[in-house]
Short mmCIF file of C-alpha atoms in Angstrom, two decimals:
data_model
loop_
_atom_site.label_atom_id
_atom_site.label_comp_id
_atom_site.label_asym_id
_atom_site.label_seq_id
_atom_site.Cartn_x
_atom_site.Cartn_y
_atom_site.Cartn_z
CA MET A 785 98.69 115.78 90.29
CA ASN A 786 100.47 119.94 88.52
CA PHE A 787 98.68 121.60 91.27
CA TRP A 788 98.99 124.81 88.83
CA ASN A 789 98.13 123.93 85.51
CA PRO A 790 96.32 120.39 85.04
CA ARG A 791 96.01 120.39 81.08
CA ALA A 792 93.26 118.37 79.36
CA ASP A 793 95.15 115.22 77.20
CA PRO A 794 94.86 115.65 74.01
CA SER A 795 93.81 112.58 72.83
CA LEU A 796 90.85 112.37 75.26
CA SER A 797 87.50 114.14 74.75
CA ALA A 798 86.00 115.44 77.96
CA LYS A 799 82.65 117.13 77.67
CA ASP A 800 80.65 118.67 81.20
CA LEU A 801 77.51 116.95 80.81
CA LEU A 802 74.88 116.80 83.95
CA PHE A 803 73.74 113.19 84.69
CA ASP A 804 69.86 113.38 86.34
CA GLY A 805 70.92 116.49 87.32
CA VAL A 806 74.00 116.10 89.20
CA PRO A 807 77.96 117.16 87.70
CA VAL A 808 80.20 115.46 85.92
CA ARG A 809 83.10 115.06 83.35
CA VAL A 810 83.37 112.42 80.90
CA TYR A 811 86.43 111.65 79.58
CA GLN A 812 86.27 109.32 76.53
CA PRO A 813 89.47 107.91 74.13
CA LYS A 814 89.44 109.27 70.54
CA THR A 815 91.64 106.18 69.49
CA PRO A 816 88.01 104.40 67.80
CA SER A 817 86.57 100.27 69.56
CA ALA A 818 85.82 98.22 68.42
CA GLY A 819 82.83 98.14 71.20
CA PRO A 820 81.46 99.12 73.71
CA ARG A 821 84.11 99.74 76.64
CA LYS A 822 84.57 99.71 80.09
CA GLY A 823 82.79 102.72 82.41
CA PHE A 824 84.52 104.10 85.36
CA VAL A 825 82.84 106.25 87.87
CA PHE A 826 85.11 107.82 89.86
CA PHE A 827 83.66 109.95 93.10
CA HIS A 828 86.50 112.31 94.15
CA GLY A 829 88.16 112.77 97.68
CA GLY A 830 87.90 115.61 100.44
CA ALA A 831 85.59 114.59 103.04
CA GLY A 832 82.86 115.25 101.23
CA MET A 833 83.40 118.95 101.82
CA ILE A 834 86.44 119.97 99.28
CA GLY A 835 87.83 118.11 96.09
CA SER A 836 86.19 118.72 92.57
CA ILE A 837 86.31 117.10 89.33
CA ALA A 838 89.27 119.64 88.12
CA PHE A 839 91.53 119.33 90.80
CA TYR A 840 91.11 114.62 89.59
CA GLU A 841 91.52 116.32 86.06
CA ASP A 842 94.30 113.89 86.14
CA VAL A 843 93.86 111.51 87.87
CA CYS A 844 90.92 110.43 85.73
CA SER A 845 92.38 111.10 82.06
CA LYS A 846 95.53 108.84 83.01
CA ILE A 847 92.72 105.52 84.24
CA ALA A 848 90.36 106.21 80.67
CA LYS A 849 93.59 106.43 79.03
CA GLU A 850 95.23 104.12 79.93
CA SER A 851 92.43 102.02 80.58
CA ASP A 852 90.22 102.67 77.41
CA SER A 853 87.98 103.06 79.40
CA VAL A 854 84.88 105.81 79.97
CA VAL A 855 85.75 107.73 82.90
CA VAL A 856 82.63 109.89 84.20
CA SER A 857 83.79 112.46 86.76
CA VAL A 858 80.98 112.72 89.59
CA GLY A 859 80.94 116.89 91.13
CA TYR A 860 78.38 116.00 93.76
CA ARG A 861 76.98 118.77 96.01
CA LEU A 862 79.55 119.01 99.31
CA SER A 863 79.18 120.05 102.52
CA PRO A 864 78.56 121.85 104.63
CA GLU A 865 76.57 123.45 102.29
CA HIS A 866 74.40 120.53 100.92
CA LEU A 867 74.89 118.34 104.70
CA PRO A 868 74.67 114.31 103.90
CA PRO A 869 73.08 112.66 102.51
CA ALA A 870 73.66 114.86 99.39
CA GLN A 871 77.26 113.56 98.52
CA TYR A 872 75.94 109.63 98.19
CA LYS A 873 72.09 110.20 96.47
CA ASP A 874 74.11 112.33 94.02
CA CYS A 875 77.57 109.61 93.52
CA LEU A 876 73.33 106.88 93.72
CA ALA A 877 72.35 109.25 90.62
CA ALA A 878 74.65 109.70 88.73
CA THR A 879 76.08 105.59 88.71
CA ILE A 880 72.19 105.29 87.62
CA HIS A 881 71.90 107.35 85.13
CA LEU A 882 75.06 105.97 82.91
CA ILE A 883 74.01 102.15 83.54
CA GLN A 884 71.08 103.31 81.89
CA ASN A 885 71.84 105.38 79.63
CA ALA A 886 75.88 103.28 78.39
CA ALA A 887 74.91 103.37 75.09
CA SER A 888 74.58 106.74 74.81
CA HIS A 889 78.12 107.00 76.16
CA GLY A 890 80.13 104.34 74.20
CA VAL A 891 79.74 101.83 77.13
CA ASP A 892 79.01 98.31 77.66
CA PRO A 893 76.60 98.93 80.39
CA SER A 894 77.94 94.96 82.18
CA LYS A 895 81.38 96.40 82.77
CA ILE A 896 80.36 99.51 85.11
CA ILE A 897 82.93 100.20 87.09
CA VAL A 898 82.05 102.88 91.28
CA GLY A 899 85.50 104.07 92.17
CA GLY A 900 87.15 106.20 94.73
CA ASP A 901 89.41 108.27 96.96
CA SER A 902 88.93 108.68 100.77
CA SER A 903 85.75 109.99 100.97
CA GLY A 904 85.12 109.40 97.67
CA GLY A 905 85.93 105.49 98.48
CA ASN A 906 83.61 105.77 100.84
CA TYR A 907 81.06 106.58 98.97
CA ALA A 908 82.21 104.12 95.62
CA SER A 909 81.63 101.18 98.42
CA VAL A 910 77.67 101.98 99.49
CA VAL A 911 76.54 102.51 96.15
CA ALA A 912 77.76 99.74 95.24
CA GLN A 913 76.19 98.26 98.12
CA LYS A 914 72.82 99.65 97.38
CA LEU A 915 72.86 98.61 93.82
CA VAL A 916 73.11 94.90 94.49
CA GLU A 917 69.72 95.23 95.86
CA ARG A 918 68.76 96.92 92.66
CA SER A 919 67.87 93.77 90.48
CA ASP A 920 66.38 95.73 88.09
CA LEU A 921 69.79 97.49 86.45
CA PRO A 922 72.47 95.01 85.42
CA LYS A 923 75.32 94.74 88.40
CA LEU A 924 78.34 95.82 88.97
CA ARG A 925 81.20 94.82 87.46
CA ALA A 926 83.94 95.91 89.93
CA GLN A 927 84.65 98.32 92.78
CA VAL A 928 87.63 100.53 92.93
CA LEU A 929 88.46 101.25 96.65
CA ILE A 930 91.54 103.40 97.66
CA TYR A 931 92.22 104.29 101.14
CA PRO A 932 88.24 104.59 102.23
CA TYR A 933 86.49 105.12 105.40
CA THR A 934 84.46 102.44 106.10
CA GLN A 935 83.59 103.15 109.87
CA ALA A 936 82.73 105.53 112.23
CA LEU A 937 83.45 103.70 115.44
CA ASP A 938 87.05 103.02 116.64
CA TYR A 939 89.37 105.50 116.62
CA ASN A 940 91.64 103.71 118.62
CA LEU A 941 92.76 100.62 115.61
CA PRO A 942 96.79 100.40 115.61
CA SER A 943 96.49 102.66 112.48
CA TYR A 944 94.90 105.52 114.43
CA GLN A 945 97.30 105.43 117.28
CA GLN A 946 100.78 105.05 115.28
CA ASN A 947 99.78 107.07 111.93
CA SER A 948 98.29 110.20 115.09
CA SER A 949 100.42 113.09 113.41
CA MET A 950 101.12 111.54 109.75
CA PRO A 951 99.73 114.18 107.14
CA ILE A 952 97.96 114.31 104.85
CA LEU A 953 95.50 113.54 107.48
CA PHE A 954 95.54 112.86 111.77
CA ARG A 955 93.86 111.17 114.06
CA GLU A 956 91.69 114.31 114.94
CA SER A 957 91.36 115.03 111.56
CA VAL A 958 88.80 112.50 110.34
CA VAL A 959 86.94 113.57 113.69
CA TYR A 960 87.33 117.23 113.33
CA PHE A 961 86.29 116.86 109.28
CA GLY A 962 84.00 114.01 109.90
CA LEU A 963 81.95 116.02 112.90
CA LYS A 964 82.08 119.64 110.66
CA TYR A 965 80.76 116.83 107.44
CA ILE A 966 77.46 116.12 108.82
CA GLY A 967 76.56 119.66 110.53
CA LYS A 968 77.85 118.38 114.35
CA ASP A 969 79.40 120.65 117.02
CA THR A 970 82.94 119.93 116.75
CA SER A 971 82.90 120.09 120.81
CA LEU A 972 82.06 116.61 120.21
CA LEU A 973 85.38 115.54 119.05
CA GLY A 974 86.96 114.09 122.87
CA GLN A 975 84.13 111.94 123.20
CA VAL A 976 84.24 110.53 119.92
CA LEU A 977 87.84 110.04 119.52
CA LYS A 978 87.10 107.69 122.84
CA GLY A 979 84.44 105.79 121.53
CA SER A 980 81.45 107.50 123.82
CA HIS A 981 78.82 108.12 120.59
CA VAL A 982 78.58 104.15 120.52
CA PRO A 983 76.26 102.34 122.93
CA ASP A 984 76.33 98.63 123.79
CA SER A 985 74.40 97.69 121.60
CA MET A 986 76.61 98.77 118.75
CA ARG A 987 79.76 97.76 120.30
CA LEU A 988 78.09 93.55 121.45
CA LYS A 989 77.29 94.09 118.04
CA PHE A 990 79.46 95.39 115.39
CA GLY A 991 82.67 94.55 117.83
CA LYS A 992 82.71 91.21 116.01
CA TRP A 993 83.85 93.02 112.81
CA LEU A 994 86.24 95.80 113.87
CA SER A 995 88.47 93.63 116.35
CA PRO A 996 91.16 94.26 116.31
CA ASP A 997 91.72 90.46 115.72
CA ASN A 998 90.93 90.79 113.15
CA ILE A 999 93.92 92.56 111.73
CA PRO A 1000 97.08 90.64 110.55
CA GLU A 1001 100.17 91.15 113.28
CA ARG A 1002 102.47 92.41 111.15
CA PHE A 1003 100.12 95.86 111.28
CA LYS A 1004 100.30 96.03 114.88
CA GLY A 1005 104.42 97.58 116.54
CA ARG A 1006 105.17 101.15 116.18
CA GLY A 1007 103.82 101.28 119.85
CA TYR A 1008 100.36 100.50 119.36
CA LYS A 1009 98.31 99.75 122.99
CA GLN A 1010 94.14 98.33 122.48
CA VAL A 1011 92.38 100.22 124.34
CA PRO A 1012 89.06 99.63 125.21
CA LEU A 1013 86.42 102.11 123.69
CA ALA A 1014 84.48 104.30 127.07
CA PRO A 1015 81.56 104.36 128.26
CA TYR A 1016 79.06 105.25 126.75
CA GLU A 1017 77.20 109.15 126.52
CA PRO A 1018 74.02 108.87 125.14
CA GLU A 1019 73.48 112.41 124.20
CA VAL A 1020 77.29 111.93 122.51
CA TYR A 1021 75.27 109.46 120.30
CA ARG A 1022 72.38 111.04 119.90
CA GLN A 1023 73.40 114.06 117.94
CA LEU A 1024 75.45 110.95 116.06
CA SER A 1025 72.46 108.01 115.70
CA GLU A 1026 71.82 108.93 112.09
CA THR A 1027 74.84 108.59 110.49
CA LEU A 1028 77.03 105.95 112.37
CA GLU A 1029 75.28 102.53 110.45
CA ASP A 1030 73.90 103.99 107.52
CA TYR A 1031 77.43 105.10 105.63
CA SER A 1032 79.23 102.65 107.30
CA CYS A 1033 80.18 100.36 104.83
CA LEU A 1034 81.77 97.93 107.50
CA PHE A 1035 78.63 97.19 109.11
CA ALA A 1036 76.75 96.64 105.58
CA GLU A 1037 74.70 92.90 106.74
CA ASP A 1038 76.09 89.86 105.13
CA SER A 1039 73.41 89.29 102.42
CA VAL A 1040 74.65 92.90 100.83
CA ILE A 1041 78.89 92.19 100.86
CA GLN A 1042 78.12 88.57 99.48
CA LYS A 1043 76.40 89.86 96.67
CA LEU A 1044 79.02 92.77 96.26
CA PRO A 1045 81.59 92.69 92.96
CA GLU A 1046 84.92 92.07 92.23
CA THR A 1047 87.01 93.85 94.07
CA LEU A 1048 90.04 96.42 94.29
CA ILE A 1049 90.91 97.68 97.68
CA VAL A 1050 93.75 99.97 98.47
CA SER A 1051 95.68 100.45 102.23
CA CYS A 1052 98.35 102.62 103.04
CA GLU A 1053 100.94 102.10 105.50
CA TYR A 1054 100.93 105.93 106.94
CA ASP A 1055 97.52 106.27 106.83
CA VAL A 1056 95.05 106.86 109.75
CA VAL A 1057 92.36 104.98 108.05
CA ARG A 1058 94.80 101.57 107.09
CA ASP A 1059 92.98 99.75 109.53
CA ASP A 1060 89.52 100.60 108.10
CA VAL A 1061 90.52 99.75 104.41
CA LEU A 1062 92.07 95.85 105.94
CA LEU A 1063 89.00 95.38 108.37
CA TYR A 1064 86.90 95.69 105.47
CA LYS A 1065 88.95 93.98 103.14
CA LYS A 1066 88.89 90.99 105.79
CA ARG A 1067 84.33 90.97 105.07
CA LEU A 1068 84.65 91.14 101.67
CA VAL A 1069 87.29 88.26 101.34
CA ASP A 1070 85.23 86.60 104.53
CA HIS A 1071 82.26 86.32 102.18
CA GLY A 1072 83.97 84.69 99.37
CA VAL A 1073 84.14 88.67 96.96
CA GLU A 1074 87.08 88.57 94.67
CA VAL A 1075 89.39 90.80 95.94
CA SER A 1076 92.82 92.60 94.70
CA TRP A 1077 95.11 94.13 97.46
CA PHE A 1078 97.06 96.48 96.76
CA HIS A 1079 99.54 97.71 100.10
CA VAL A 1080 101.64 101.09 99.54
CA GLU A 1081 104.42 100.37 101.78
CA ASN A 1082 105.72 103.83 102.19
CA GLY A 1083 102.44 105.63 101.22
CA PHE A 1084 99.93 108.21 103.04
CA HIS A 1085 96.80 109.23 103.12
CA GLY A 1086 95.95 111.68 99.93
CA MET A 1087 98.85 110.14 98.40
CA ILE A 1088 96.83 109.45 94.55
CA ASN A 1089 97.06 113.21 93.91
CA PHE A 1090 100.68 113.25 93.88
CA PHE A 1091 101.27 110.74 91.28
CA LYS A 1092 102.51 113.52 88.82
CA GLY A 1093 104.03 117.14 88.90
CA CYS A 1094 106.63 119.69 88.29
CA ILE A 1095 107.51 120.04 92.00
CA LEU A 1096 105.95 116.75 94.23
CA ALA A 1097 105.74 114.10 92.74
CA PHE A 1098 106.05 110.42 94.49
CA PRO A 1099 106.61 106.78 92.86
CA ALA A 1100 104.39 105.38 95.05
CA ALA A 1101 102.47 107.24 93.75
CA VAL A 1102 102.75 106.49 90.30
CA GLU A 1103 102.89 102.66 91.05
CA LEU A 1104 99.51 102.99 93.01
CA MET A 1105 97.88 104.76 90.22
CA ASP A 1106 98.87 101.49 87.64
CA SER A 1107 97.58 99.27 89.58
CA ILE A 1108 94.16 100.74 88.98
CA VAL A 1109 94.71 100.79 85.69
CA ASP A 1110 96.01 97.46 85.63
CA PHE A 1111 93.19 96.13 87.08
CA VAL A 1112 90.53 97.83 84.85
CA LYS A 1113 92.18 96.33 81.98
CA ASN A 1114 92.39 93.00 82.78
CA LEU A 1115 88.33 93.24 83.77
#
């Protein structure tokens, strides 16, 4: 990313519009097309509190240009001014608007993709899950999940231990930002890190999907030691209960998971949420979803924004962007 001066690509048209009241920027190749194009609805990262359409200008432009697709970058409302579920509602509303008005934007309604990075990847996963229940709408063609958050129960998985102090997202930062995002007291951080917010019923119900046994052995080195969740504290759970299940895509019912569209899912070795990704990938594969997995061996959280720039640019970030473009092109 060019941090100081992201420039509009002259080969694309970019229009700022409202989709059902939600601000979006629509990127469309200027070259004529033989028919309707694919549509990619993109949700930016930033823990639901920062980030913007402008910050992801280069990312969305590259996808639109090189995959010959119409990309819709969604400027959803941010917390803490707008607490969740405002972000999910905006992302879902913008997606449904594109599906219902695809022809107006030169998009094939049967070839619409949702995707995003980090928290945006979480939003994309939840939108995809919500839409499998909508028999009145065309099915999504695919989802692109770039190092998404998928659960908020266990912060002692191997990747959380191994990468606890790895820039740009520390283990403690995940919980701190999560608490700020939902408008809760950050003094709960220590208890959440230990797992005191998880009642026994949840441990029993979701343990099979959270188990480190579901993570390949090659990811369990670098000093990992299995740590049991701390004793349950009902008051901590009471403050967080409304958010634990609703927005943890890992814990969706089997009947929802098995209906999800073809998926590209991206993990990074030096990322605290790496194992969130691996666990969700396993659930998708186990339920017959067609999954393409791209693991960046020397990758880190947030790296998508470093694929170009005048000072900081990483070859692995270029490879990541190319994998997204190739996936979309080949759908």
